[in-house]
Coordinates of C-alpha atoms in Angstrom, one line a residue:
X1456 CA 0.0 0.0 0.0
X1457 CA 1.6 3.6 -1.0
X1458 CA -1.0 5.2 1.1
X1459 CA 0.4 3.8 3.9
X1460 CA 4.0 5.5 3.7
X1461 CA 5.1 9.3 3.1
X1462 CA 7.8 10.5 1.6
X1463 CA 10.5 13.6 2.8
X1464 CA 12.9 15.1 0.7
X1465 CA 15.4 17.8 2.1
X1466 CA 16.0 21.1 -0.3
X1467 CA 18.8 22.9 0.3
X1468 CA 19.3 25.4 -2.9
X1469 CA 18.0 23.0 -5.4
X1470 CA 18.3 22.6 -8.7
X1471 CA 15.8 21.8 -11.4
X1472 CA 16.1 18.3 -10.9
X1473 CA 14.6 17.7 -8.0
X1474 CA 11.4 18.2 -9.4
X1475 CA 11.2 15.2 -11.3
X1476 CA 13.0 13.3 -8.5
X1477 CA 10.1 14.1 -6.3
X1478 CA 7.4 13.2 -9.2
X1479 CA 9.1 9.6 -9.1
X1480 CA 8.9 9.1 -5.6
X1481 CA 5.4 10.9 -4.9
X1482 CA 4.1 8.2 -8.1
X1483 CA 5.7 5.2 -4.8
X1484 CA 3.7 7.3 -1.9
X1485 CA 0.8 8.8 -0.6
X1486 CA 2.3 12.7 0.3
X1487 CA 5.5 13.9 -0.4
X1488 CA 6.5 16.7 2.3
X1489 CA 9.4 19.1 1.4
X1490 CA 11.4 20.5 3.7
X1491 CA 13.0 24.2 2.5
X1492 CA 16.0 24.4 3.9
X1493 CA 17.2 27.6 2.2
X1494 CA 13.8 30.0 2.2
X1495 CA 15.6 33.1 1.8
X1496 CA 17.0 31.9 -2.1
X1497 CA 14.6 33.1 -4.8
X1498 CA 16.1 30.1 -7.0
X1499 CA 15.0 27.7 -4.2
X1500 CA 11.5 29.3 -4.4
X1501 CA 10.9 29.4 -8.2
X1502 CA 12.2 25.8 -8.4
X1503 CA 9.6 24.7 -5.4
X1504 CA 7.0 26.7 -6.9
X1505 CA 6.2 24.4 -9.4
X1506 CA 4.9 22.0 -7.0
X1507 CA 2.3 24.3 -5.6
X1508 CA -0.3 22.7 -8.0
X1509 CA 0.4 19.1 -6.5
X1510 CA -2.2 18.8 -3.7
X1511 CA -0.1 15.3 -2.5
X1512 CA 3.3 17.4 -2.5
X1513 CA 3.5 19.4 0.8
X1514 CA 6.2 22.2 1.0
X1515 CA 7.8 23.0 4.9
X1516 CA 9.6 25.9 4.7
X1517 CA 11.9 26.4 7.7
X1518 CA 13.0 30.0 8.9
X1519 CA 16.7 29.3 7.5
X1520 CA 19.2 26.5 7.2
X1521 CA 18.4 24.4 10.3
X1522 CA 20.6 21.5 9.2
X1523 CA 20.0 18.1 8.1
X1524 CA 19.2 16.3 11.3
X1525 CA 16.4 19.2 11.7
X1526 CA 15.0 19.4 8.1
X1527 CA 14.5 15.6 8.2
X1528 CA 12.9 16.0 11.5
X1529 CA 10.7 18.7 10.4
X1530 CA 9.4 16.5 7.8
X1531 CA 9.2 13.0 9.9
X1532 CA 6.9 14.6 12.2
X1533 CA 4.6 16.0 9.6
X1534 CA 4.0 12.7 8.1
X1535 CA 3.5 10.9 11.9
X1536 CA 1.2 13.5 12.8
X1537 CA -0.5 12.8 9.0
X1538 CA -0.4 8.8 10.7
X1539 CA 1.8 7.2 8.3
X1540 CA 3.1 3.9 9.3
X1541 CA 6.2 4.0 7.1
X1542 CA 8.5 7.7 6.3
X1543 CA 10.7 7.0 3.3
X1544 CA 13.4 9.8 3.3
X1545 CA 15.8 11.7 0.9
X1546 CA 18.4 13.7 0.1
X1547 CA 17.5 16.2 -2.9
X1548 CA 20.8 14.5 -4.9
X1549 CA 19.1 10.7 -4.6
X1550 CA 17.4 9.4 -7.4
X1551 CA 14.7 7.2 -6.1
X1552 CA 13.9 3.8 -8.7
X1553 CA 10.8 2.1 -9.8
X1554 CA 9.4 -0.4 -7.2
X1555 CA 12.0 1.1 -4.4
X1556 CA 9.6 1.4 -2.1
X1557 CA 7.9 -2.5 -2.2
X1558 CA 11.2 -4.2 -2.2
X1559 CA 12.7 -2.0 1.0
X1560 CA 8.9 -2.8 2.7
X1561 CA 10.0 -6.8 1.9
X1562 CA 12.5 -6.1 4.8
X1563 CA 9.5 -5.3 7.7
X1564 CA 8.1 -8.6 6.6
X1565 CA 10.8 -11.0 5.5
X1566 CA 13.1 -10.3 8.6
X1567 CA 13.0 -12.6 11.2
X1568 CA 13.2 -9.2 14.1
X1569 CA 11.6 -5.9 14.2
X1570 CA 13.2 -3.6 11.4
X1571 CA 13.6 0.2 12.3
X1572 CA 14.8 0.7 9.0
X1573 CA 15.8 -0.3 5.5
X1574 CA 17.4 1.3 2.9
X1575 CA 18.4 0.2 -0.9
X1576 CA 22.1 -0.6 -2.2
X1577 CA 24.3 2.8 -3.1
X1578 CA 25.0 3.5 -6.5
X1579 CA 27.2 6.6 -7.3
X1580 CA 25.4 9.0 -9.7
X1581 CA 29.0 10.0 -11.1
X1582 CA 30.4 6.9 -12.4
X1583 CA 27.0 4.0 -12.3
X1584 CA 30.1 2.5 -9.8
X1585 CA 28.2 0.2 -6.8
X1586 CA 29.8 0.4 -3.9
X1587 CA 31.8 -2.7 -2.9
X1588 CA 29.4 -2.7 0.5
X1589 CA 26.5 -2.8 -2.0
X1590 CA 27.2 -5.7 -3.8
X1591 CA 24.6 -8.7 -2.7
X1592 CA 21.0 -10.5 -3.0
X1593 CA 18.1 -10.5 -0.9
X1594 CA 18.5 -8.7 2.5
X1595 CA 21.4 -8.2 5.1
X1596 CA 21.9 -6.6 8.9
X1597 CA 24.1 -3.6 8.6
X1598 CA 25.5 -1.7 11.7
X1599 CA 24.6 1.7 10.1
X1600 CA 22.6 3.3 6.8
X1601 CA 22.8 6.3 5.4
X1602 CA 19.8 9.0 5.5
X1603 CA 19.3 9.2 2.0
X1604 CA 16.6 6.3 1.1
X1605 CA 16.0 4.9 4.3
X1606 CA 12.5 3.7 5.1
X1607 CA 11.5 4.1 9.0
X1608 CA 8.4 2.6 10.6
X1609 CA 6.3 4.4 12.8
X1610 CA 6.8 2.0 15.4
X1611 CA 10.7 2.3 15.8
X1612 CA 10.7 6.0 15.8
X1613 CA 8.3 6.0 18.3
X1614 CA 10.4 3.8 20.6
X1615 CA 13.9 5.6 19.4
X1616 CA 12.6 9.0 18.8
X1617 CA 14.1 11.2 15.5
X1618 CA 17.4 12.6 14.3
X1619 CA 19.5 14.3 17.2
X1620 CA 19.6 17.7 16.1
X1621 CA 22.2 19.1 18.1
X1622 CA 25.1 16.8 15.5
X1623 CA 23.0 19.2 12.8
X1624 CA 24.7 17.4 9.5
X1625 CA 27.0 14.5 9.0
X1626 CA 26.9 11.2 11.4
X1627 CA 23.0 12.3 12.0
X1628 CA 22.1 8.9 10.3
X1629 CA 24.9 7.3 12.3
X1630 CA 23.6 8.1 15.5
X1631 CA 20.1 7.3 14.2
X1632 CA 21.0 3.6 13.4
X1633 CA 22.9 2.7 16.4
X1634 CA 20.7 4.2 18.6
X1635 CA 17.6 1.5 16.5
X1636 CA 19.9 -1.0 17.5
X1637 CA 20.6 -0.5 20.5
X1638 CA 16.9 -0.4 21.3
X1639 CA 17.1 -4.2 19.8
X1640 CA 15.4 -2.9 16.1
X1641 CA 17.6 -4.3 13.2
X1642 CA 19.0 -2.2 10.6
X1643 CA 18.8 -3.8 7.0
X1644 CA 19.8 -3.0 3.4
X1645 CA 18.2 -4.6 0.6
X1646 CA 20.8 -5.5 -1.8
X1647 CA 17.7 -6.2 -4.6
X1648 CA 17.2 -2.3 -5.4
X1649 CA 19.8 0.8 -5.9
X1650 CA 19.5 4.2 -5.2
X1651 CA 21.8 6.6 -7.5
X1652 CA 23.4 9.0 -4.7
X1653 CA 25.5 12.3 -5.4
X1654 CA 28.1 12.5 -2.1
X1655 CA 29.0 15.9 -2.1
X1656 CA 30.4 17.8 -5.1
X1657 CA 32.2 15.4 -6.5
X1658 CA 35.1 16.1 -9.5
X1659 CA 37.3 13.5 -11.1
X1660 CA 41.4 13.6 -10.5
X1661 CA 43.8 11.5 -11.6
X1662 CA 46.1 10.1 -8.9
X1663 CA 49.3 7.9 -9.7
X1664 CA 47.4 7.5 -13.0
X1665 CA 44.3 6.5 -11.4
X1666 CA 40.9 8.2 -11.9
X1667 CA 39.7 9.1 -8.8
X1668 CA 36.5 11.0 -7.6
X1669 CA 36.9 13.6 -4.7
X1670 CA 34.1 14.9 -2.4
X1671 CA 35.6 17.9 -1.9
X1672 CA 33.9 19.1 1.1
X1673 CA 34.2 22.2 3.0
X1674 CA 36.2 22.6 5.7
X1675 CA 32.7 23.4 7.4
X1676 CA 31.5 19.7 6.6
X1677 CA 35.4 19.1 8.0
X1678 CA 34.4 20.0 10.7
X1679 CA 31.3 18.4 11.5
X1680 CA 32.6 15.0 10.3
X1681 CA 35.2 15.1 12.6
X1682 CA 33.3 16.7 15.1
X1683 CA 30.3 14.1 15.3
X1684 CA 33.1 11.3 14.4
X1685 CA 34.1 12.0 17.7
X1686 CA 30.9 12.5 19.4
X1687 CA 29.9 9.0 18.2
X1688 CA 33.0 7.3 19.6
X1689 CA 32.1 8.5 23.0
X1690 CA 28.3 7.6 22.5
X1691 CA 29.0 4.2 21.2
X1692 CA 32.0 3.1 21.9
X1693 CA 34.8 1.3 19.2
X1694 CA 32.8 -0.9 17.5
X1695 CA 32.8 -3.1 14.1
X1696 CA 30.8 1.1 13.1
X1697 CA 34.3 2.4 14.1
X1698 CA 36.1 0.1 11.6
X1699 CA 33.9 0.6 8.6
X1700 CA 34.2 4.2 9.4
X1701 CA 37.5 4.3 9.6
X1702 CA 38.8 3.0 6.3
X1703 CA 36.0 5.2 4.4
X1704 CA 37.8 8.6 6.4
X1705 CA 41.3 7.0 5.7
X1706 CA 40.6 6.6 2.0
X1707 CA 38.6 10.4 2.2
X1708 CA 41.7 12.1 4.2
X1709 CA 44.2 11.2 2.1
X1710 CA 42.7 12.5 -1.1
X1711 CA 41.8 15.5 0.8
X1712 CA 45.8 15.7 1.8
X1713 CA 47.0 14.5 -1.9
X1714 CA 44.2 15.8 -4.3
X1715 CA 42.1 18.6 -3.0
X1716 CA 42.7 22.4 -2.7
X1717 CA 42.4 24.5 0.4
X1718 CA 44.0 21.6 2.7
X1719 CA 45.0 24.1 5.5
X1720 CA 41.5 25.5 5.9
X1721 CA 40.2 22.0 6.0
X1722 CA 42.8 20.5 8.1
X1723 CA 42.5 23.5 10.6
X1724 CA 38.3 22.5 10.7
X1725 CA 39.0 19.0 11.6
X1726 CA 41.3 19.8 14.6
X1727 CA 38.5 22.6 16.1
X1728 CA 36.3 19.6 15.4
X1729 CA 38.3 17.2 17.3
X1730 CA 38.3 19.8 20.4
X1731 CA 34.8 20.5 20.3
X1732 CA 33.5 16.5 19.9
X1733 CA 35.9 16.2 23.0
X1734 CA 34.2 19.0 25.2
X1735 CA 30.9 18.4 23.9
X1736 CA 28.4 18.0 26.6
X1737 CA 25.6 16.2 27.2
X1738 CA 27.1 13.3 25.2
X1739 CA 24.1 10.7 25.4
X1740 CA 21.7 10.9 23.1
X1741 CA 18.1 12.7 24.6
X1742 CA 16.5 12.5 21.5
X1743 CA 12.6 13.1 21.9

């Protein structure tokens, strides 16, 4: 049943584009809420207008950039308080596919514990390249998912609560999926559909001969990674999360070190992150 499950897709300064990711994914679900995150840009605003005549497309406009764990929020509780079971959400760069939806609702079915959430195999937009992690059949337990085409059930995120707000972008999702299993909710991917994901704005280099892709984030999301990286180590602990982590932001650093431009400004971000995930207070999650 699409009636059953709404959809929520964060805007930050969209482009064009968006629009017919969001006709895809409202043709899976019964209401699609928008969440502006940038109401202040008149390009955000002309692009959104255009799905004023789209009575199952609801736009949230926030008062500014409230971050990502926010704008998710701000959505998620629309569609609880519409009493959806299911809230299937996105990043504006995901490209949601046909049938998504009723292969990732297999997982609340087919798996043998309760599922907080499921999410599809990652495909990046750049180079049709699936990620080594992605590869598979059928359904597997994962110790995290990313934000971008996970489906939650109304049942977990009453138990678990939403996205802590206070990490606003980058390790939101982390938090989000060790927290479900820590509450004893299992965290699946379902290897059987993909999800074409943009991460960040990503530019080909050639290294050693090699094509590579770099992120090239700013050394604001420098921050925040390493921030929140930190902040999850003391929530969590060193887990088998730690380790995955930790060869993804090995294999990130170095091209950020070897590759990318402005590496002062972004290695000066990381340290103030480092400090700041250390002195942070209030370190265990109170997410309502």
């Amino acid at each position: 049943m699409i009636g059953d499950t709404a959809g929520v897709v964060l805007a930050f300064r969209p482009d064009s584009s968006i629009l017919s990711n969001i006709a895809r994914l409202r043709e899976q679900v019964g209401r699609v809420y928008v969440v502006n995150n940038s109401p202040d840009d008149e390009g955000t605003a002309q692009v959104l207008d255009a799905l004023s005549s789209d009575s199952g497309v609801v736009v949230i406009d926030q008062v500014k950039n409230v971050g990502v764990a926010a704008g998710f929020n701000a959505g998620m509780r629309r569609a609880l308080a519409d009493d959806f079971e299911y809230v299937w959400i996105f990043d504006q760069d995901s490209t949601v596919a046909d049938g998504m939806l009723k292969q990732l609702k297999r997982a609340f079915s087919e798996w043998d514990s309760p599922v907080a959430m499921a999410g599809p195999a990652l495909r990046a937009e750049e180079t049709g390249f699936l990620y080594d992690a992605d590869r598979g059949e059928g359904i597997g337990e994962l110790q995290t998912l990313i934000s971008s085409g996970a489906l939650f059930s109304r049942e977990a995120l009453e138990k678990i609560g939403l996205h802590d707000e206070r990490l606003f972008i980058d390790y939101v999702d982390h938090d989000i999926s060790l927290r479900a299993r820590a509450a004893g909710f299992a965290v699946v991917k379902v290897f059987d559909t993909v999800l074409d994901h943009r991460f960040g704005a990503s530019t080909p280099a050639t290294f050693f001969g090699r094509r590579v892709y770099l992120s090239n984030y700013s050394p604001m999301r420098q921050y925040y990674m390493t921030r929140n990286r930190v902040i999850m180590i003391r929530r969590y602990g060193i887990g088998r999360w730690f380790w995955e982590d930790a060869a993804y932001a090995s294999k990130s650093w170095i091209k950020v070190l070897l590759c990318e431009r402005d590496r002062g400004s972004k290695i000066g971000a990381a340290v103030r992150g480092a400090i700041d995930g250390i002195r942070f207070r209030s370190v265990l999650s109170t997410v309502q």
